Amino acid sequence: MKKLLLLILISTSFSACGQDLTCADFKEGEFLIPADSLNPESYKISRKNGKQIEIDENGDEIKIDIKYQDDCNYILTYQESQNLDNLARYINKSGGIHIKVLEIKGDTLSYSGLIENDTLSYEMPGKLIKLD
């Protein structure tokens, strides 16, 4: 009986400590975009005050501005002050990457990113894992 009571207390403690995250919880902090079939490498993300810094596996940084439309929808554009490659310039000219949050499970946010202009509409799914 004592073992059963202890087991119930432990499981209740763990479930009470867990919290449901919302879109707002992903606006600031440290995150990870894991490697997947579309992105061969993972990125560490740091967000604060509408700015995002992505650090790739080589330690290279990419600075991005975040324009929130609401807590769950935002647009990412590369900061022009850095040396942008052709793809980043193309994305900026297309109005940025429009992010739409699809689902949050535990510490993981699933999203759809859309790059769209007169000649292209490219959708890319992804995940963002909260680290802190």
Tab-separated table of N, CA, C and O in Angstrom:
chain	number	residue	atom	x	y	z
A	1	MET	N	0.823	-1.185	0.000
A	1	MET	CA	0.000	0.000	0.000
A	1	MET	C	0.873	1.257	0.000
A	1	MET	O	0.585	2.203	-0.717
A	2	LYS	N	1.966	1.248	0.808
A	2	LYS	CA	2.842	2.412	0.855
A	2	LYS	C	3.499	2.663	-0.502
A	2	LYS	O	3.648	3.793	-0.921
A	3	LYS	N	3.876	1.557	-1.206
A	3	LYS	CA	4.497	1.707	-2.522
A	3	LYS	C	3.515	2.325	-3.511
A	3	LYS	O	3.878	3.184	-4.306
A	4	LEU	N	2.265	1.900	-3.455
A	4	LEU	CA	1.246	2.436	-4.355
A	4	LEU	C	1.025	3.921	-4.076
A	4	LEU	O	0.961	4.732	-4.990
A	5	LEU	N	0.935	4.288	-2.799
A	5	LEU	CA	0.741	5.683	-2.424
A	5	LEU	C	1.930	6.530	-2.866
A	5	LEU	O	1.756	7.633	-3.411
A	6	LEU	N	3.141	6.020	-2.682
A	6	LEU	CA	4.340	6.736	-3.104
A	6	LEU	C	4.351	6.910	-4.619
A	6	LEU	O	4.657	7.997	-5.131
A	7	LEU	N	3.978	5.897	-5.362
A	7	LEU	CA	3.920	5.965	-6.814
A	7	LEU	C	2.901	7.006	-7.274
A	7	LEU	O	3.170	7.795	-8.176
A	8	ILE	N	1.757	7.061	-6.634
A	8	ILE	CA	0.725	8.049	-6.974
A	8	ILE	C	1.233	9.457	-6.685
A	8	ILE	O	1.058	10.369	-7.486
A	9	LEU	N	1.897	9.642	-5.534
A	9	LEU	CA	2.432	10.958	-5.185
A	9	LEU	C	3.496	11.418	-6.187
A	9	LEU	O	3.513	12.576	-6.609
A	10	ILE	N	4.370	10.509	-6.581
A	10	ILE	CA	5.422	10.853	-7.541
A	10	ILE	C	4.820	11.214	-8.882
A	10	ILE	O	5.169	12.228	-9.488
A	11	SER	N	3.881	10.414	-9.387
A	11	SER	CA	3.292	10.708	-10.695
A	11	SER	C	2.472	11.997	-10.665
A	11	SER	O	2.466	12.762	-11.619
A	12	THR	N	1.823	12.288	-9.546
A	12	THR	CA	1.080	13.535	-9.410
A	12	THR	C	2.036	14.718	-9.397
A	12	THR	O	1.761	15.753	-9.999
A	13	SER	N	3.182	14.572	-8.743
A	13	SER	CA	4.173	15.647	-8.705
A	13	SER	C	4.690	15.963	-10.090
A	13	SER	O	4.823	17.122	-10.469
A	14	PHE	N	4.974	14.910	-10.867
A	14	PHE	CA	5.480	15.145	-12.219
A	14	PHE	C	4.432	15.814	-13.094
A	14	PHE	O	4.737	16.723	-13.840
A	15	SER	N	3.196	15.390	-13.003
A	15	SER	CA	2.171	15.996	-13.858
A	15	SER	C	1.854	17.419	-13.397
A	15	SER	O	1.525	18.270	-14.209
A	16	ALA	N	1.992	17.710	-12.127
A	16	ALA	CA	1.753	19.068	-11.642
A	16	ALA	C	2.872	20.004	-12.080
A	16	ALA	O	2.648	21.185	-12.303
A	17	CYS	N	4.102	19.458	-12.229
A	17	CYS	CA	5.227	20.283	-12.662
A	17	CYS	C	5.158	20.590	-14.147
A	17	CYS	O	5.662	21.596	-14.595
A	18	GLY	N	4.558	19.704	-14.931
A	18	GLY	CA	4.464	19.927	-16.362
A	18	GLY	C	3.491	21.048	-16.651
A	18	GLY	O	2.515	21.241	-15.940
A	19	GLN	N	3.791	21.826	-17.673
A	19	GLN	CA	2.894	22.913	-18.013
A	19	GLN	C	2.626	22.862	-19.504
A	19	GLN	O	3.435	22.387	-20.272
A	20	ASP	N	1.480	23.358	-19.873
A	20	ASP	CA	1.156	23.447	-21.284
A	20	ASP	C	1.743	24.730	-21.830
A	20	ASP	O	1.438	25.823	-21.352
A	21	LEU	N	2.607	24.607	-22.828
A	21	LEU	CA	3.202	25.774	-23.434
A	21	LEU	C	2.254	26.365	-24.474
A	21	LEU	O	1.455	25.653	-25.067
A	22	THR	N	2.356	27.657	-24.684
A	22	THR	CA	1.554	28.351	-25.681
A	22	THR	C	2.501	29.013	-26.682
A	22	THR	O	3.722	29.040	-26.482
A	23	CYS	N	1.936	29.598	-27.721
A	23	CYS	CA	2.753	30.305	-28.709
A	23	CYS	C	3.605	31.385	-28.048
A	23	CYS	O	4.763	31.593	-28.430
A	24	ALA	N	3.054	32.068	-27.061
A	24	ALA	CA	3.775	33.147	-26.378
A	24	ALA	C	5.060	32.637	-25.718
A	24	ALA	O	6.042	33.377	-25.612
A	25	ASP	N	5.083	31.366	-25.306
A	25	ASP	CA	6.266	30.789	-24.674
A	25	ASP	C	7.431	30.617	-25.652
A	25	ASP	O	8.557	30.377	-25.241
A	26	PHE	N	7.153	30.727	-26.944
A	26	PHE	CA	8.185	30.553	-27.961
A	26	PHE	C	8.668	31.891	-28.527
A	26	PHE	O	9.413	31.918	-29.487
A	27	LYS	N	8.247	33.004	-27.918
A	27	LYS	CA	8.664	34.318	-28.402
A	27	LYS	C	10.061	34.702	-27.938
A	27	LYS	O	10.760	35.436	-28.628
A	28	GLU	N	10.467	34.250	-26.768
A	28	GLU	CA	11.794	34.553	-26.242
A	28	GLU	C	12.380	33.311	-25.595
A	28	GLU	O	11.656	32.481	-25.064
A	29	GLY	N	13.706	33.212	-25.662
A	29	GLY	CA	14.380	32.092	-25.021
A	29	GLY	C	15.354	31.400	-25.964
A	29	GLY	O	15.717	31.925	-27.014
A	30	GLU	N	15.742	30.205	-25.544
A	30	GLU	CA	16.689	29.391	-26.302
A	30	GLU	C	15.938	28.192	-26.875
A	30	GLU	O	15.162	27.535	-26.166
A	31	PHE	N	16.212	27.896	-28.156
A	31	PHE	CA	15.484	26.857	-28.867
A	31	PHE	C	16.426	26.052	-29.751
A	31	PHE	O	17.568	26.443	-29.974
A	32	LEU	N	15.908	24.964	-30.289
A	32	LEU	CA	16.649	24.132	-31.232
A	32	LEU	C	15.733	23.809	-32.404
A	32	LEU	O	14.577	23.417	-32.201
A	33	ILE	N	16.248	24.016	-33.612
A	33	ILE	CA	15.588	23.491	-34.807
A	33	ILE	C	16.379	22.233	-35.159
A	33	ILE	O	17.543	22.330	-35.575
A	34	PRO	N	15.790	21.049	-34.971
A	34	PRO	CA	16.545	19.813	-35.213
A	34	PRO	C	16.718	19.537	-36.705
A	34	PRO	O	15.908	19.969	-37.529
A	35	ALA	N	17.779	18.840	-37.036
A	35	ALA	CA	17.992	18.407	-38.414
A	35	ALA	C	16.851	17.471	-38.815
A	35	ALA	O	16.318	16.730	-37.991
A	36	ASP	N	16.477	17.548	-40.082
A	36	ASP	CA	15.436	16.659	-40.609
A	36	ASP	C	15.700	16.430	-42.091
A	36	ASP	O	16.771	16.767	-42.591
A	37	SER	N	14.728	15.896	-42.799
A	37	SER	CA	14.936	15.577	-44.215
A	37	SER	C	15.115	16.834	-45.078
A	37	SER	O	15.734	16.774	-46.134
A	38	LEU	N	14.594	17.989	-44.658
A	38	LEU	CA	14.752	19.232	-45.415
A	38	LEU	C	16.000	20.013	-45.005
A	38	LEU	O	16.619	20.681	-45.827
A	39	ASN	N	16.331	19.964	-43.719
A	39	ASN	CA	17.505	20.672	-43.198
A	39	ASN	C	18.511	19.650	-42.686
A	39	ASN	O	18.256	18.992	-41.675
A	40	PRO	N	19.646	19.512	-43.365
A	40	PRO	CA	20.613	18.492	-42.964
A	40	PRO	C	21.332	18.777	-41.650
A	40	PRO	O	21.949	17.897	-41.087
A	41	GLU	N	21.261	20.021	-41.153
A	41	GLU	CA	21.905	20.320	-39.873
A	41	GLU	C	20.928	21.017	-38.931
A	41	GLU	O	19.936	21.602	-39.355
A	42	SER	N	21.225	20.923	-37.651
A	42	SER	CA	20.373	21.568	-36.651
A	42	SER	C	20.893	22.987	-36.389
A	42	SER	O	22.034	23.314	-36.696
A	43	TYR	N	20.010	23.813	-35.837
A	43	TYR	CA	20.337	25.195	-35.519
A	43	TYR	C	19.914	25.496	-34.100
A	43	TYR	O	18.827	25.122	-33.683
A	44	LYS	N	20.779	26.197	-33.364
A	44	LYS	CA	20.406	26.712	-32.060
A	44	LYS	C	19.863	28.115	-32.295
A	44	LYS	O	20.431	28.898	-33.057
A	45	ILE	N	18.746	28.420	-31.649
A	45	ILE	CA	18.059	29.690	-31.840
A	45	ILE	C	18.011	30.432	-30.511
A	45	ILE	O	17.686	29.855	-29.484
A	46	SER	N	18.302	31.714	-30.565
A	46	SER	CA	18.151	32.584	-29.407
A	46	SER	C	17.221	33.717	-29.823
A	46	SER	O	17.481	34.396	-30.829
A	47	ARG	N	16.134	33.915	-29.073
A	47	ARG	CA	15.150	34.958	-29.395
A	47	ARG	C	14.979	35.927	-28.236
A	47	ARG	O	14.858	35.511	-27.095
A	48	LYS	N	14.936	37.215	-28.592
A	48	LYS	CA	14.670	38.246	-27.588
A	48	LYS	C	14.302	39.546	-28.307
A	48	LYS	O	14.951	39.913	-29.291
A	49	ASN	N	13.276	40.219	-27.813
A	49	ASN	CA	12.865	41.538	-28.307
A	49	ASN	C	12.667	41.589	-29.816
A	49	ASN	O	13.119	42.523	-30.478
A	50	GLY	N	12.019	40.589	-30.388
A	50	GLY	CA	11.731	40.599	-31.822
A	50	GLY	C	12.934	40.326	-32.705
A	50	GLY	O	12.907	40.579	-33.902
A	51	LYS	N	13.994	39.806	-32.115
A	51	LYS	CA	15.209	39.456	-32.857
A	51	LYS	C	15.512	37.986	-32.642
A	51	LYS	O	15.222	37.423	-31.589
A	52	GLN	N	16.099	37.383	-33.655
A	52	GLN	CA	16.468	35.970	-33.565
A	52	GLN	C	17.882	35.809	-34.085
A	52	GLN	O	18.239	36.386	-35.109
A	53	ILE	N	18.681	35.024	-33.375
A	53	ILE	CA	20.014	34.656	-33.845
A	53	ILE	C	20.026	33.146	-34.007
A	53	ILE	O	19.727	32.409	-33.062
A	54	GLU	N	20.344	32.700	-35.227
A	54	GLU	CA	20.475	31.274	-35.506
A	54	GLU	C	21.958	30.952	-35.550
A	54	GLU	O	22.726	31.650	-36.204
A	55	ILE	N	22.338	29.886	-34.872
A	55	ILE	CA	23.733	29.445	-34.878
A	55	ILE	C	23.761	28.029	-35.427
A	55	ILE	O	23.129	27.124	-34.871
A	56	ASP	N	24.496	27.842	-36.544
A	56	ASP	CA	24.549	26.515	-37.149
A	56	ASP	C	25.597	25.652	-36.448
A	56	ASP	O	26.259	26.098	-35.496
A	57	GLU	N	25.759	24.434	-36.924
A	57	GLU	CA	26.669	23.482	-36.280
A	57	GLU	C	28.130	23.906	-36.377
A	57	GLU	O	28.976	23.433	-35.636
A	58	ASN	N	28.458	24.830	-37.301
A	58	ASN	CA	29.825	25.353	-37.435
A	58	ASN	C	30.062	26.588	-36.582
A	58	ASN	O	31.159	27.136	-36.569
A	59	GLY	N	29.006	27.062	-35.900
A	59	GLY	CA	29.125	28.251	-35.068
A	59	GLY	C	28.849	29.547	-35.811
A	59	GLY	O	29.006	30.630	-35.248
A	60	ASP	N	28.450	29.454	-37.087
A	60	ASP	CA	28.129	30.655	-37.854
A	60	ASP	C	26.777	31.207	-37.417
A	60	ASP	O	25.827	30.448	-37.209
A	61	GLU	N	26.692	32.536	-37.306
A	61	GLU	CA	25.466	33.197	-36.853
A	61	GLU	C	24.722	33.848	-38.015
A	61	GLU	O	25.344	34.409	-38.916
A	62	ILE	N	23.399	33.763	-37.941
A	62	ILE	CA	22.520	34.449	-38.874
A	62	ILE	C	21.557	35.275	-38.029
A	62	ILE	O	20.911	34.736	-37.135
A	63	LYS	N	21.474	36.579	-38.323
A	63	LYS	CA	20.604	37.464	-37.551
A	63	LYS	C	19.318	37.718	-38.330
A	63	LYS	O	19.353	38.033	-39.514
A	64	ILE	N	18.202	37.584	-37.609
A	64	ILE	CA	16.880	37.642	-38.224
A	64	ILE	C	15.971	38.549	-37.406
A	64	ILE	O	16.009	38.528	-36.176
A	65	ASP	N	15.147	39.322	-38.106
A	65	ASP	CA	14.111	40.122	-37.456
A	65	ASP	C	12.808	39.330	-37.468
A	65	ASP	O	12.493	38.638	-38.439
A	66	ILE	N	12.054	39.445	-36.377
A	66	ILE	CA	10.759	38.772	-36.257
A	66	ILE	C	9.678	39.840	-36.169
A	66	ILE	O	9.733	40.706	-35.295
A	67	LYS	N	8.723	39.777	-37.075
A	67	LYS	CA	7.577	40.688	-37.028
A	67	LYS	C	6.350	39.849	-36.673
A	67	LYS	O	5.870	39.057	-37.487
A	68	TYR	N	5.870	40.015	-35.446
A	68	TYR	CA	4.737	39.222	-34.977
A	68	TYR	C	3.431	39.807	-35.503
A	68	TYR	O	3.163	40.995	-35.333
A	69	GLN	N	2.626	38.958	-36.116
A	69	GLN	CA	1.274	39.340	-36.521
A	69	GLN	C	0.314	39.073	-35.371
A	69	GLN	O	-0.664	39.772	-35.191
A	70	ASP	N	0.601	38.027	-34.614
A	70	ASP	CA	-0.045	37.682	-33.348
A	70	ASP	C	0.879	36.671	-32.675
A	70	ASP	O	1.973	36.424	-33.183
A	71	ASP	N	0.488	36.094	-31.562
A	71	ASP	CA	1.390	35.171	-30.856
A	71	ASP	C	1.782	33.951	-31.691
A	71	ASP	O	2.853	33.395	-31.507
A	72	CYS	N	0.907	33.518	-32.604
A	72	CYS	CA	1.143	32.272	-33.333
A	72	CYS	C	1.518	32.468	-34.803
A	72	CYS	O	1.711	31.482	-35.511
A	73	ASN	N	1.601	33.687	-35.284
A	73	ASN	CA	1.938	33.953	-36.680
A	73	ASN	C	2.934	35.100	-36.744
A	73	ASN	O	2.731	36.135	-36.111
A	74	TYR	N	4.003	34.888	-37.520
A	74	TYR	CA	5.018	35.925	-37.615
A	74	TYR	C	5.787	35.791	-38.927
A	74	TYR	O	5.667	34.799	-39.637
A	75	ILE	N	6.557	36.829	-39.234
A	75	ILE	CA	7.346	36.861	-40.459
A	75	ILE	C	8.816	37.021	-40.087
A	75	ILE	O	9.177	37.894	-39.288
A	76	LEU	N	9.670	36.179	-40.670
A	76	LEU	CA	11.111	36.237	-40.451
A	76	LEU	C	11.779	36.875	-41.661
A	76	LEU	O	11.524	36.468	-42.799
A	77	THR	N	12.618	37.881	-41.424
A	77	THR	CA	13.428	38.471	-42.487
A	77	THR	C	14.865	38.580	-42.003
A	77	THR	O	15.122	38.843	-40.828
A	78	TYR	N	15.788	38.365	-42.924
A	78	TYR	CA	17.207	38.433	-42.589
A	78	TYR	C	17.620	39.893	-42.441
A	78	TYR	O	17.220	40.738	-43.237
A	79	GLN	N	18.420	40.175	-41.425
A	79	GLN	CA	18.900	41.538	-41.219
A	79	GLN	C	19.872	41.902	-42.345
A	79	GLN	O	20.816	41.166	-42.632
A	80	GLU	N	19.619	43.036	-42.968
A	80	GLU	CA	20.400	43.485	-44.125
A	80	GLU	C	21.827	43.882	-43.755
A	80	GLU	O	22.686	43.963	-44.626
A	81	SER	N	22.092	44.131	-42.484
A	81	SER	CA	23.415	44.597	-42.061
A	81	SER	C	24.487	43.515	-42.159
A	81	SER	O	25.671	43.801	-42.018
A	82	GLN	N	24.093	42.272	-42.424
A	82	GLN	CA	25.072	41.194	-42.527
A	82	GLN	C	25.270	40.820	-43.994
A	82	GLN	O	24.517	41.221	-44.860
A	83	ASN	N	26.272	40.038	-44.251
A	83	ASN	CA	26.581	39.601	-45.612
A	83	ASN	C	25.614	38.476	-45.993
A	83	ASN	O	25.814	37.329	-45.612
A	84	LEU	N	24.557	38.816	-46.722
A	84	LEU	CA	23.521	37.844	-47.063
A	84	LEU	C	23.863	37.110	-48.352
A	84	LEU	O	24.371	37.707	-49.303
A	85	ASP	N	23.546	35.816	-48.381
A	85	ASP	CA	23.711	35.067	-49.622
A	85	ASP	C	22.498	35.320	-50.526
A	85	ASP	O	21.548	36.007	-50.148
A	86	ASN	N	22.533	34.781	-51.726
A	86	ASN	CA	21.466	35.018	-52.705
A	86	ASN	C	20.109	34.530	-52.213
A	86	ASN	O	19.093	35.184	-52.453
A	87	LEU	N	20.083	33.394	-51.531
A	87	LEU	CA	18.818	32.856	-51.032
A	87	LEU	C	18.202	33.786	-49.992
A	87	LEU	O	17.008	34.085	-50.040
A	88	ALA	N	19.002	34.264	-49.050
A	88	ALA	CA	18.493	35.175	-48.011
A	88	ALA	C	17.971	36.467	-48.632
A	88	ALA	O	16.917	36.969	-48.243
A	89	ARG	N	18.695	37.007	-49.620
A	89	ARG	CA	18.222	38.225	-50.306
A	89	ARG	C	16.909	37.955	-51.044
A	89	ARG	O	15.992	38.777	-51.020
A	90	TYR	N	16.807	36.792	-51.672
A	90	TYR	CA	15.588	36.414	-52.388
A	90	TYR	C	14.407	36.295	-51.419
A	90	TYR	O	13.305	36.772	-51.700
A	91	ILE	N	14.652	35.670	-50.275
A	91	ILE	CA	13.600	35.521	-49.264
A	91	ILE	C	13.141	36.900	-48.785
A	91	ILE	O	11.942	37.155	-48.683
A	92	ASN	N	14.071	37.788	-48.500
A	92	ASN	CA	13.702	39.134	-48.064
A	92	ASN	C	12.896	39.869	-49.130
A	92	ASN	O	11.890	40.516	-48.829
A	93	LYS	N	13.314	39.768	-50.401
A	93	LYS	CA	12.586	40.428	-51.497
A	93	LYS	C	11.189	39.844	-51.667
A	93	LYS	O	10.292	40.514	-52.165
A	94	SER	N	11.009	38.601	-51.246
A	94	SER	CA	9.699	37.938	-51.339
A	94	SER	C	8.810	38.243	-50.134
A	94	SER	O	7.713	37.701	-50.017
A	95	GLY	N	9.290	39.073	-49.227
A	95	GLY	CA	8.491	39.434	-48.052
A	95	GLY	C	8.795	38.607	-46.825
A	95	GLY	O	8.074	38.662	-45.836
A	96	GLY	N	9.860	37.813	-46.867
A	96	GLY	CA	10.262	37.011	-45.714
A	96	GLY	C	9.618	35.640	-45.694
A	96	GLY	O	8.929	35.237	-46.636
A	97	ILE	N	9.859	34.937	-44.609
A	97	ILE	CA	9.255	33.616	-44.394
A	97	ILE	C	8.086	33.800	-43.445
A	97	ILE	O	8.265	34.234	-42.310
A	98	HIS	N	6.907	33.487	-43.920
A	98	HIS	CA	5.689	33.615	-43.115
A	98	HIS	C	5.507	32.322	-42.322
A	98	HIS	O	5.311	31.255	-42.903
A	99	ILE	N	5.574	32.440	-40.997
A	99	ILE	CA	5.486	31.283	-40.109
A	99	ILE	C	4.094	31.206	-39.503
A	99	ILE	O	3.584	32.191	-38.964
A	100	LYS	N	3.531	30.016	-39.577
A	100	LYS	CA	2.222	29.743	-38.975
A	100	LYS	C	2.382	28.536	-38.049
A	100	LYS	O	2.833	27.472	-38.469
A	101	VAL	N	2.048	28.732	-36.784
A	101	VAL	CA	2.143	27.646	-35.810
A	101	VAL	C	1.003	26.658	-36.053
A	101	VAL	O	-0.160	27.039	-36.159
A	102	LEU	N	1.367	25.380	-36.160
A	102	LEU	CA	0.376	24.334	-36.408
A	102	LEU	C	-0.049	23.623	-35.135
A	102	LEU	O	-1.217	23.303	-34.964
A	103	GLU	N	0.938	23.386	-34.233
A	103	GLU	CA	0.642	22.582	-33.045
A	103	GLU	C	1.780	22.735	-32.042
A	103	GLU	O	2.929	22.941	-32.422
A	104	ILE	N	1.430	22.642	-30.774
A	104	ILE	CA	2.431	22.604	-29.709
A	104	ILE	C	2.169	21.356	-28.879
A	104	ILE	O	1.071	21.162	-28.374
A	105	LYS	N	3.193	20.494	-28.788
A	105	LYS	CA	3.117	19.290	-27.957
A	105	LYS	C	4.332	19.281	-27.048
A	105	LYS	O	5.468	19.242	-27.529
A	106	GLY	N	4.089	19.336	-25.751
A	106	GLY	CA	5.200	19.367	-24.802
A	106	GLY	C	6.054	20.587	-25.036
A	106	GLY	O	5.558	21.708	-25.049
A	107	ASP	N	7.360	20.365	-25.287
A	107	ASP	CA	8.288	21.471	-25.501
A	107	ASP	C	8.539	21.749	-26.987
A	107	ASP	O	9.446	22.490	-27.339
A	108	THR	N	7.718	21.140	-27.869
A	108	THR	CA	7.954	21.231	-29.308
A	108	THR	C	6.817	21.923	-30.042
A	108	THR	O	5.654	21.541	-29.912
A	109	LEU	N	7.186	22.940	-30.808
A	109	LEU	CA	6.245	23.680	-31.641
A	109	LEU	C	6.439	23.226	-33.088
A	109	LEU	O	7.564	23.219	-33.585
A	110	SER	N	5.362	22.828	-33.742
A	110	SER	CA	5.405	22.473	-35.162
A	110	SER	C	4.856	23.652	-35.952
A	110	SER	O	3.844	24.238	-35.570
A	111	TYR	N	5.539	23.985	-37.048
A	111	TYR	CA	5.128	25.154	-37.824
A	111	TYR	C	5.184	24.863	-39.318
A	111	TYR	O	5.778	23.884	-39.764
A	112	SER	N	4.578	25.767	-40.054
A	112	SER	CA	4.687	25.771	-41.502
A	112	SER	C	5.260	27.116	-41.896
A	112	SER	O	4.753	28.160	-41.483
A	113	GLY	N	6.328	27.101	-42.667
A	113	GLY	CA	6.929	28.323	-43.176
A	113	GLY	C	6.594	28.471	-44.648
A	113	GLY	O	6.657	27.502	-45.405
A	114	LEU	N	6.226	29.675	-45.068
A	114	LEU	CA	5.832	29.910	-46.454
A	114	LEU	C	6.637	31.066	-47.034
A	114	LEU	O	6.693	32.148	-46.450
A	115	ILE	N	7.274	30.786	-48.167
A	115	ILE	CA	7.932	31.824	-48.961
A	115	ILE	C	7.095	31.944	-50.226
A	115	ILE	O	6.882	30.954	-50.933
A	116	GLU	N	6.631	33.170	-50.497
A	116	GLU	CA	5.721	33.329	-51.623
A	116	GLU	C	5.954	34.664	-52.327
A	116	GLU	O	6.166	35.679	-51.681
A	117	ASN	N	5.950	34.609	-53.659
A	117	ASN	CA	5.986	35.827	-54.466
A	117	ASN	C	5.207	35.561	-55.753
A	117	ASN	O	4.466	34.581	-55.828
A	118	ASP	N	5.392	36.393	-56.762
A	118	ASP	CA	4.618	36.247	-58.002
A	118	ASP	C	4.893	34.940	-58.751
A	118	ASP	O	4.038	34.434	-59.467
A	119	THR	N	6.085	34.393	-58.591
A	119	THR	CA	6.461	33.204	-59.358
A	119	THR	C	6.689	31.951	-58.515
A	119	THR	O	6.910	30.879	-59.067
A	120	LEU	N	6.641	32.076	-57.196
A	120	LEU	CA	6.986	30.947	-56.334
A	120	LEU	C	6.080	30.897	-55.112
A	120	LEU	O	5.712	31.922	-54.553
A	121	SER	N	5.742	29.687	-54.731
A	121	SER	CA	5.080	29.451	-53.457
A	121	SER	C	5.698	28.184	-52.886
A	121	SER	O	5.467	27.083	-53.401
A	122	TYR	N	6.533	28.345	-51.867
A	122	TYR	CA	7.267	27.215	-51.296
A	122	TYR	C	6.932	27.111	-49.816
A	122	TYR	O	7.146	28.054	-49.055
A	123	GLU	N	6.397	25.960	-49.431
A	123	GLU	CA	6.030	25.726	-48.035
A	123	GLU	C	6.990	24.728	-47.421
A	123	GLU	O	7.308	23.709	-48.035
A	124	MET	N	7.459	25.052	-46.212
A	124	MET	CA	8.385	24.158	-45.519
A	124	MET	C	7.941	23.947	-44.080
A	124	MET	O	7.806	24.897	-43.323
A	125	PRO	N	7.710	22.696	-43.725
A	125	PRO	CA	7.358	22.393	-42.334
A	125	PRO	C	8.614	22.363	-41.474
A	125	PRO	O	9.723	22.201	-41.981
A	126	GLY	N	8.429	22.540	-40.176
A	126	GLY	CA	9.564	22.468	-39.273
A	126	GLY	C	9.133	22.348	-37.833
A	126	GLY	O	7.940	22.404	-37.510
A	127	LYS	N	10.121	22.168	-36.970
A	127	LYS	CA	9.886	22.052	-35.533
A	127	LYS	C	10.835	22.967	-34.790
A	127	LYS	O	11.977	23.177	-35.223
A	128	LEU	N	10.356	23.507	-33.689
A	128	LEU	CA	11.156	24.359	-32.812
A	128	LEU	C	11.007	23.795	-31.401
A	128	LEU	O	9.896	23.694	-30.883
A	129	ILE	N	12.126	23.398	-30.797
A	129	ILE	CA	12.111	22.785	-29.467
A	129	ILE	C	12.607	23.802	-28.443
A	129	ILE	O	13.693	24.367	-28.593
A	130	LYS	N	11.817	24.027	-27.412
A	130	LYS	CA	12.182	24.980	-26.352
A	130	LYS	C	13.211	24.326	-25.444
A	130	LYS	O	12.999	23.241	-24.937
A	131	LEU	N	14.341	25.015	-25.232
A	131	LEU	CA	15.422	24.478	-24.397
A	131	LEU	C	15.401	25.029	-22.984
A	131	LEU	O	15.914	24.404	-22.071
A	132	ASP	N	14.878	26.242	-22.781
A	132	ASP	CA	14.869	26.815	-21.420
A	132	ASP	C	13.481	27.139	-20.958
A	132	ASP	O	12.529	27.067	-21.645
